[in-house]
Short mmCIF file of C-alpha atoms in Angstrom, two decimals:
data_model
loop_
_atom_site.label_atom_id
_atom_site.label_comp_id
_atom_site.label_asym_id
_atom_site.label_seq_id
_atom_site.Cartn_x
_atom_site.Cartn_y
_atom_site.Cartn_z
CA MET B 206 0.00 0.00 0.00
CA PRO B 207 1.58 3.29 -0.97
CA ASN B 208 2.26 5.71 1.78
CA LEU B 209 -0.25 8.44 1.04
CA LEU B 210 1.05 10.61 3.86
CA ALA B 211 4.57 10.71 2.51
CA ARG B 212 5.78 14.25 1.83
CA PRO B 213 5.90 15.00 -1.91
CA ARG B 214 9.42 15.81 -3.01
CA ALA B 215 10.72 17.59 -6.04
CA PRO B 216 12.28 15.30 -8.63
CA LEU B 217 15.99 14.98 -9.14
CA ALA B 218 17.34 17.46 -11.64
CA THR B 219 18.23 15.94 -14.98
CA ARG B 220 19.16 17.41 -18.31
CA SER B 221 15.55 17.26 -19.47
CA ASN B 222 13.79 18.72 -16.40
CA ALA B 223 16.41 21.22 -15.21
CA LEU B 224 14.88 24.50 -14.19
CA HIS B 225 15.10 27.29 -16.74
CA ALA B 226 17.95 29.68 -15.89
CA GLY B 227 15.69 32.66 -16.56
CA ALA B 228 13.38 31.55 -13.73
CA TRP B 229 16.24 31.75 -11.23
CA TRP B 230 17.11 35.25 -12.41
CA LEU B 231 13.50 36.44 -12.21
CA TRP B 232 13.22 35.02 -8.70
CA ALA B 233 16.44 36.76 -7.61
CA LEU B 234 15.43 40.04 -9.24
CA GLY B 235 12.14 39.86 -7.34
CA LEU B 236 14.00 39.53 -4.05
CA ALA B 237 16.34 42.37 -5.05
CA ALA B 238 13.38 44.60 -5.94
CA ALA B 239 11.86 43.90 -2.53
CA ALA B 240 15.18 44.76 -0.88
CA SER B 241 15.29 48.07 -2.73
CA ARG B 242 12.07 49.18 -1.01
CA THR B 243 13.19 48.81 2.59
CA THR B 244 16.01 49.77 4.92
CA ASN B 245 14.67 47.74 7.84
CA PRO B 246 17.67 45.60 8.87
CA LEU B 247 15.40 42.80 10.11
CA LEU B 248 13.66 42.48 6.75
CA LEU B 249 16.95 42.74 4.86
CA ALA B 250 18.45 40.01 7.05
CA LEU B 251 15.39 37.87 6.34
CA LEU B 252 15.87 38.38 2.59
CA ILE B 253 19.51 37.31 2.86
CA THR B 254 18.47 34.27 4.89
CA VAL B 255 15.84 33.29 2.31
CA ALA B 256 18.32 33.64 -0.56
CA GLY B 257 20.96 31.68 1.34
CA TYR B 258 18.56 28.86 2.21
CA VAL B 259 17.45 28.42 -1.38
CA VAL B 260 21.07 28.45 -2.56
CA ALA B 261 22.05 25.86 0.05
CA ALA B 262 19.10 23.65 -0.91
CA ARG B 263 19.36 23.81 -4.70
CA ARG B 264 22.93 24.63 -5.71
CA THR B 265 24.99 22.09 -7.58
CA ASP B 266 28.70 21.28 -7.56
CA ALA B 267 29.37 23.41 -10.64
CA PRO B 268 32.10 26.09 -10.38
CA TRP B 269 29.62 28.96 -10.53
CA ALA B 270 27.66 27.49 -7.62
CA TYR B 271 30.33 28.71 -5.20
CA ALA B 272 29.80 32.35 -6.16
CA PHE B 273 27.32 32.98 -3.35
CA GLY B 274 30.00 33.02 -0.65
CA PHE B 275 31.99 35.60 -2.54
CA PHE B 276 28.94 37.81 -2.88
CA LEU B 277 28.48 37.56 0.90
CA VAL B 278 32.04 38.78 1.36
CA LEU B 279 31.43 41.52 -1.20
CA GLY B 280 28.30 42.58 0.68
CA ALA B 281 30.21 42.78 3.96
CA LEU B 282 32.85 44.89 2.19
CA VAL B 283 30.17 47.25 0.89
CA ILE B 284 28.76 47.74 4.39
CA ALA B 285 32.22 48.38 5.83
CA MET B 286 33.04 50.94 3.12
CA ARG B 287 29.71 52.73 3.58
CA VAL B 288 30.27 53.04 7.33
CA PHE B 289 33.89 54.08 6.81
CA PHE B 290 32.96 56.93 4.48
CA ALA B 291 30.22 58.04 6.88
CA VAL B 292 32.79 58.21 9.68
CA VAL B 293 35.50 60.00 7.69
CA LEU B 294 33.44 62.27 5.42
CA GLY B 295 30.42 62.78 7.63
CA SER B 296 26.77 62.09 6.89
CA PRO B 297 23.77 64.25 5.95
CA ILE B 298 22.02 62.68 8.92
CA GLY B 299 22.63 64.79 11.97
CA GLY B 300 21.87 63.41 15.38
CA THR B 301 22.70 64.31 18.94
CA THR B 302 24.21 61.05 20.24
CA VAL B 303 27.94 61.64 19.77
CA VAL B 304 29.91 58.39 19.76
CA PHE B 305 33.38 59.89 19.24
CA THR B 306 35.00 62.89 17.63
CA LEU B 307 37.74 62.73 15.00
CA PRO B 308 40.24 65.54 14.38
CA GLU B 309 38.69 67.73 11.69
CA VAL B 310 40.87 68.69 8.73
CA PRO B 311 40.49 72.36 7.74
CA LEU B 312 39.50 72.77 4.09
CA PRO B 313 39.58 75.85 1.82
CA THR B 314 36.48 77.92 1.23
CA TRP B 315 35.86 76.49 -2.25
CA ALA B 316 35.34 73.08 -0.61
CA ARG B 317 32.54 74.40 1.54
CA GLY B 318 30.07 71.65 2.33
CA VAL B 319 32.74 68.94 2.46
CA ARG B 320 33.95 67.76 5.83
CA ILE B 321 36.76 65.42 6.82
CA GLY B 322 36.64 64.23 10.41
CA GLY B 323 34.58 65.83 13.13
CA ARG B 324 31.73 64.43 15.20
CA VAL B 325 30.47 60.94 14.55
CA THR B 326 26.98 60.32 15.86
CA ALA B 327 25.17 57.07 16.46
CA GLU B 328 22.37 58.18 14.13
CA SER B 329 24.79 58.63 11.20
CA LEU B 330 26.36 55.22 11.89
CA VAL B 331 22.96 53.50 11.95
CA PHE B 332 21.88 55.27 8.76
CA ALA B 333 25.12 54.29 6.99
CA PHE B 334 24.82 50.68 8.16
CA GLU B 335 21.22 50.35 6.96
CA ASP B 336 22.04 52.01 3.66
CA GLY B 337 25.03 49.70 3.15
CA LEU B 338 23.01 46.65 4.17
CA LYS B 339 20.39 47.53 1.56
CA LEU B 340 23.00 47.63 -1.21
CA ALA B 341 24.66 44.47 0.12
CA THR B 342 21.32 42.64 0.04
CA LEU B 343 20.84 43.62 -3.60
CA LEU B 344 24.26 42.19 -4.45
CA ILE B 345 23.62 39.01 -2.47
CA CYS B 346 20.31 38.41 -4.24
CA LEU B 347 22.06 38.70 -7.59
CA GLY B 348 24.77 36.42 -6.25
CA ALA B 349 22.11 33.82 -5.49
CA ALA B 350 21.02 33.86 -9.14
CA ASN B 351 24.66 33.61 -10.18
CA ALA B 352 25.09 30.53 -7.99
CA LEU B 353 21.90 28.78 -9.09
CA ALA B 354 21.53 29.56 -12.80
CA ASN B 355 23.68 27.79 -15.31
CA PRO B 356 25.20 30.65 -17.36
CA ALA B 357 25.59 28.47 -20.45
CA ARG B 358 21.90 27.51 -20.42
CA LEU B 359 20.94 31.14 -19.86
CA LEU B 360 23.08 32.16 -22.82
CA LYS B 361 21.37 29.52 -24.95
CA SER B 362 17.98 31.05 -24.19
CA LEU B 363 18.91 34.61 -25.12
CA PRO B 364 17.53 36.13 -28.34
CA GLY B 365 19.88 36.06 -31.29
CA ALA B 366 20.32 39.85 -31.26
CA LEU B 367 21.68 39.72 -27.69
CA TYR B 368 23.84 36.65 -28.16
CA GLU B 369 27.18 38.43 -28.56
CA MET B 370 26.53 40.71 -25.59
CA GLY B 371 25.37 37.70 -23.58
CA VAL B 372 28.60 35.87 -24.29
CA ALA B 373 30.61 38.78 -22.90
CA VAL B 374 28.43 38.96 -19.80
CA VAL B 375 28.60 35.21 -19.18
CA VAL B 376 32.36 35.11 -19.57
CA ALA B 377 32.72 38.06 -17.18
CA MET B 378 30.35 36.51 -14.64
CA THR B 379 32.02 33.12 -14.61
CA PHE B 380 35.62 34.31 -14.66
CA ALA B 381 35.89 35.17 -10.95
CA PRO B 382 34.25 31.95 -9.63
CA ARG B 383 36.40 29.78 -11.88
CA LEU B 384 39.53 31.65 -10.87
CA VAL B 385 38.76 31.19 -7.18
CA ALA B 386 37.92 27.51 -7.74
CA ASP B 387 41.30 27.04 -9.41
CA LEU B 388 42.97 28.84 -6.52
CA LEU B 389 41.29 26.56 -3.95
CA ARG B 390 42.23 23.49 -5.98
CA MET B 391 45.87 24.57 -6.11
CA ARG B 392 45.97 25.23 -2.39
CA ALA B 393 44.49 21.80 -1.68
CA ALA B 394 47.16 20.24 -3.89
CA ARG B 395 49.87 22.04 -1.95
CA ARG B 396 48.44 20.79 1.34
CA LEU B 397 48.41 17.21 0.08
CA ARG B 398 52.06 17.55 -0.85
CA GLY B 399 52.93 18.82 2.62
CA ARG B 400 53.64 22.36 1.51
CA ALA B 401 52.43 25.55 3.13
CA ASP B 402 49.20 26.88 1.66
CA ARG B 403 49.10 30.21 3.45
CA GLY B 404 51.22 33.31 3.27
CA ALA B 405 52.67 35.40 0.49
CA ARG B 406 55.03 32.67 -0.72
CA ALA B 407 52.18 30.18 -1.10
CA VAL B 408 50.09 32.73 -3.03
CA ILE B 409 52.99 33.44 -5.38
CA GLY B 410 53.48 29.69 -5.84
CA VAL B 411 49.90 29.08 -6.99
CA ALA B 412 49.52 32.30 -8.97
CA ARG B 413 51.44 31.05 -12.01
CA PRO B 414 49.53 27.75 -12.52
CA VAL B 415 46.22 29.54 -11.92
CA LEU B 416 46.98 32.20 -14.53
CA GLU B 417 48.23 29.52 -16.93
CA GLY B 418 44.98 27.61 -16.50
CA ALA B 419 42.92 30.75 -17.13
CA LEU B 420 44.91 31.46 -20.30
CA GLU B 421 44.53 27.90 -21.57
CA ARG B 422 40.77 28.01 -20.99
CA SER B 423 40.54 31.31 -22.82
CA VAL B 424 42.39 29.90 -25.83
CA ALA B 425 40.21 26.77 -25.81
CA LEU B 426 37.05 28.89 -25.56
CA ALA B 427 38.15 31.08 -28.47
CA ALA B 428 38.88 27.98 -30.59
CA ALA B 429 35.52 26.43 -29.74
CA MET B 430 33.67 29.65 -30.55
CA ASP B 431 35.46 29.99 -33.87
CA ALA B 432 34.71 26.35 -34.75
CA ARG B 433 31.01 26.92 -34.06
CA GLY B 434 30.85 30.00 -36.28
CA TYR B 435 30.66 32.61 -33.58
CA GLY B 436 30.69 36.16 -34.93
CA ARG B 437 29.54 35.24 -38.42
CA THR B 438 26.48 37.15 -39.55
CA ALA B 439 23.96 36.55 -42.28
CA ASP B 440 23.17 39.02 -45.06
CA VAL B 441 19.91 40.83 -44.55
CA PRO B 442 18.29 43.46 -46.81
CA PRO B 443 19.19 47.09 -46.07
CA ALA B 444 15.54 47.85 -45.32
CA VAL B 445 15.57 45.28 -42.53
CA ARG B 446 18.72 46.77 -41.04
CA ARG B 447 17.26 50.27 -41.08
CA THR B 448 13.99 49.05 -39.59
CA THR B 449 15.89 47.21 -36.86
CA THR B 450 17.87 50.31 -35.97
CA ALA B 451 14.76 52.50 -35.94
CA LEU B 452 12.79 50.08 -33.78
CA THR B 453 15.65 49.60 -31.32
CA LEU B 454 16.34 53.32 -30.88
CA SER B 455 12.68 54.29 -30.65
CA GLY B 456 12.11 51.43 -28.21
CA LEU B 457 14.93 52.59 -25.93
CA LEU B 458 13.69 56.17 -26.05
CA GLY B 459 10.16 55.02 -25.28
CA VAL B 460 11.31 52.92 -22.33
CA CYS B 461 13.37 55.81 -20.92
CA ALA B 462 10.58 58.36 -21.38
CA GLY B 463 7.95 55.97 -20.02
CA SER B 464 10.05 55.13 -16.96
CA TYR B 465 10.59 58.83 -16.30
CA GLY B 466 6.86 59.42 -16.64
CA LEU B 467 6.04 56.69 -14.16
CA LEU B 468 8.56 57.98 -11.63
CA ALA B 469 7.57 61.64 -11.99
CA ALA B 470 4.38 62.70 -10.24
CA GLU B 471 3.14 64.84 -13.15
CA GLY B 472 3.79 62.27 -15.87
CA ALA B 473 1.84 59.30 -14.58
CA GLY B 474 -0.74 59.66 -17.38
CA TYR B 475 1.56 59.18 -20.34
CA GLY B 476 4.25 57.09 -18.62
CA LEU B 477 2.62 53.68 -18.94
CA PRO B 478 1.56 53.99 -22.63
CA LEU B 479 5.04 55.20 -23.58
CA LEU B 480 6.66 52.40 -21.63
CA LEU B 481 4.49 49.73 -23.27
CA ALA B 482 5.05 51.19 -26.75
CA GLY B 483 8.79 51.32 -26.11
CA LEU B 484 8.84 47.71 -24.96
CA LEU B 485 6.94 46.58 -28.05
CA ALA B 486 9.29 48.51 -30.34
CA ALA B 487 12.35 47.13 -28.55
CA LEU B 488 11.04 43.56 -28.79
CA GLY B 489 10.41 44.06 -32.50
CA GLY B 490 13.95 45.35 -32.92
CA LEU B 491 15.34 42.35 -31.08
CA TRP B 492 13.31 39.98 -33.23
CA LEU B 493 14.50 41.57 -36.46
CA GLY B 494 18.07 41.85 -35.15
CA GLY B 495 18.14 38.13 -34.48
CA ARG B 496 17.88 37.48 -38.24
CA ARG B 497 21.51 38.63 -38.62
CA SER B 498 22.79 35.80 -36.43
CA PRO B 499 20.99 32.61 -37.43
CA ARG B 500 21.78 29.73 -35.11
CA THR B 501 20.23 26.53 -33.90
CA ARG B 502 19.48 25.38 -30.38
CA TYR B 503 20.17 21.84 -29.27
CA ARG B 504 17.58 20.69 -26.75
CA PRO B 505 16.06 24.10 -25.96
CA ASP B 506 15.14 24.59 -22.32
CA ARG B 507 11.44 24.39 -21.57
CA TRP B 508 9.62 26.86 -19.38
CA GLY B 509 7.45 24.53 -17.34
CA ALA B 510 5.19 24.81 -14.33
CA ARG B 511 8.07 24.74 -11.86
CA ALA B 512 9.73 27.66 -13.66
CA TRP B 513 6.47 29.61 -13.39
CA LEU B 514 6.32 28.88 -9.65
CA VAL B 515 9.91 29.95 -9.06
CA ALA B 516 9.62 33.15 -11.10
CA GLY B 517 6.18 33.86 -9.63
CA SER B 518 7.46 33.56 -6.07
CA GLY B 519 10.00 36.33 -6.72
CA ALA B 520 7.35 38.55 -8.30
CA ALA B 521 4.96 37.83 -5.41
CA VAL B 522 7.61 38.88 -2.88
CA THR B 523 8.05 42.22 -4.65
CA VAL B 524 4.35 42.97 -5.02
CA LEU B 525 3.31 41.82 -1.54
CA VAL B 526 6.15 43.63 0.25
CA ALA B 527 5.17 46.86 -1.51
CA TRP B 528 1.46 46.27 -0.82
CA THR B 529 1.74 45.25 2.83
CA GLY B 530 4.33 47.93 3.51
CA GLY B 531 2.12 50.66 2.09
CA ALA B 532 -0.06 50.57 5.19
CA ASP B 533 2.94 51.28 7.45
CA PRO B 534 5.82 52.93 5.52
CA ALA B 535 7.76 53.57 8.72
CA ALA B 536 8.06 49.82 9.26
CA LEU B 537 9.83 49.40 5.91
CA ASN B 538 12.04 52.45 6.39
CA PRO B 539 12.53 53.11 10.10
CA PRO B 540 13.83 56.62 10.79
CA ALA B 541 17.41 57.02 11.96
CA VAL B 542 16.60 60.24 13.81
CA PRO B 543 15.59 59.76 16.57
CA LEU B 544 17.17 56.39 17.21
CA THR B 545 14.55 53.69 17.52
CA ALA B 546 14.69 49.93 17.41
CA PRO B 547 13.40 48.61 14.07
CA ALA B 548 10.05 46.87 14.23
CA PHE B 549 9.41 43.47 12.69
CA PRO B 550 6.36 43.93 10.44
CA PRO B 551 4.59 40.57 10.08
CA GLY B 552 3.01 41.35 6.70
CA PRO B 553 6.20 42.07 4.73
CA ALA B 554 8.00 39.29 6.59
CA ALA B 555 5.37 36.76 5.54
CA ALA B 556 5.64 38.03 1.96
CA ILE B 557 9.42 37.54 2.01
CA LEU B 558 9.00 33.96 3.20
CA LEU B 559 7.25 33.21 -0.11
CA GLY B 560 10.72 33.42 -1.61
CA LEU B 561 11.46 30.04 -0.02
CA LEU B 562 9.17 28.31 -2.53
CA PRO B 563 12.01 27.42 -4.97
CA ALA B 564 13.67 25.38 -2.22
CA PHE B 565 10.70 22.97 -2.38
CA VAL B 566 9.49 23.04 -5.98
CA ALA B 567 12.71 23.34 -7.98
CA PRO B 568 14.28 20.01 -9.04
CA ARG B 569 16.79 18.75 -6.52
CA PRO B 570 20.44 18.69 -7.57
CA PRO B 571 21.90 15.18 -7.74
CA ARG B 572 24.01 14.14 -4.83
CA PRO B 573 27.65 13.17 -5.37
CA GLY B 574 27.82 9.64 -6.68
CA VAL B 575 24.30 9.67 -8.11
CA ILE B 576 24.15 9.48 -11.88
CA SER B 577 22.08 12.30 -13.36
CA GLY B 578 18.86 11.13 -14.93
CA THR B 579 18.24 8.29 -12.50
CA GLU B 580 16.16 8.31 -9.37
CA GLU B 581 17.99 8.56 -6.11
CA ALA B 582 18.71 5.17 -4.56
CA ARG B 583 16.87 4.41 -1.38
CA PRO B 584 18.94 3.44 1.68
#
């Protein structure tokens, strides 16, 4: 008798049912958009926790999957730099709670308005920390997408007109994780040989093989791209080229003007029509531009129900955080003056928890030793 009470589990990820890379990016962009609307450190910490949990539950052993840790370090560096500049250069936030006073450097009259040193208040430190944490959360959310989405599969799904730009972005995004993975591999090899793996001498010892490996991969990538016809374009009629240019430029202008109209209070009436018209023109330009780079896709990725759930969870987080936070804006952006402890709004927090959905619906990565495409062996 089947166990009807058994908890349903997501299937193992295989080549055929792997989640679309675009779904991971839409989910991460949804979390980042929610982070951009709040400076509440409790909500930002919850967003980082949600992103980290999903990465821990669904990342693979691929080189790019280790990028999340480096984005955490980058986020901590951003917070430290934001606080440092607030201490040294001052902050527009005043405050009366003086923490310490630095020697103030006298500046000429033409630099009026700039201050180096002086009083450092607790209010300015809190404001700088929350502002830095907001930016760090944005970076960490994008780092989660970088760790979960296969850049090669994302590149395969791009329109033909964006293919060359996508290649440059993918190479740039995967260079740092691969370089760090090579560095860790070299250090492990030195440890196995009984050599020191820390210090300046160890770094110099592994620098040469790491750079040699990066150069060899670059040469191999260039040869593979040339063998596959990368950079070769098809002849299209001049009228098509002119139409593509006109649609692309008018689309970009329409998107810029429409976005400005939506953000400005007096332009809300014409902002949305201009934005939609610009998007349509830009999509038409991309479609026509793709005719110059004809290419085929082997096993194109499918956008299935699980991809809709993952992308929809990110969009739901953005919409619900904005909607639930509209009733109490101070909960999303607690004031730094006067100093108050940030509240934990239950509505936005519950909306953020919807971002955990990919950890349960996305296909599970295969464990080490399990052949992809087969069901996990029972103990």
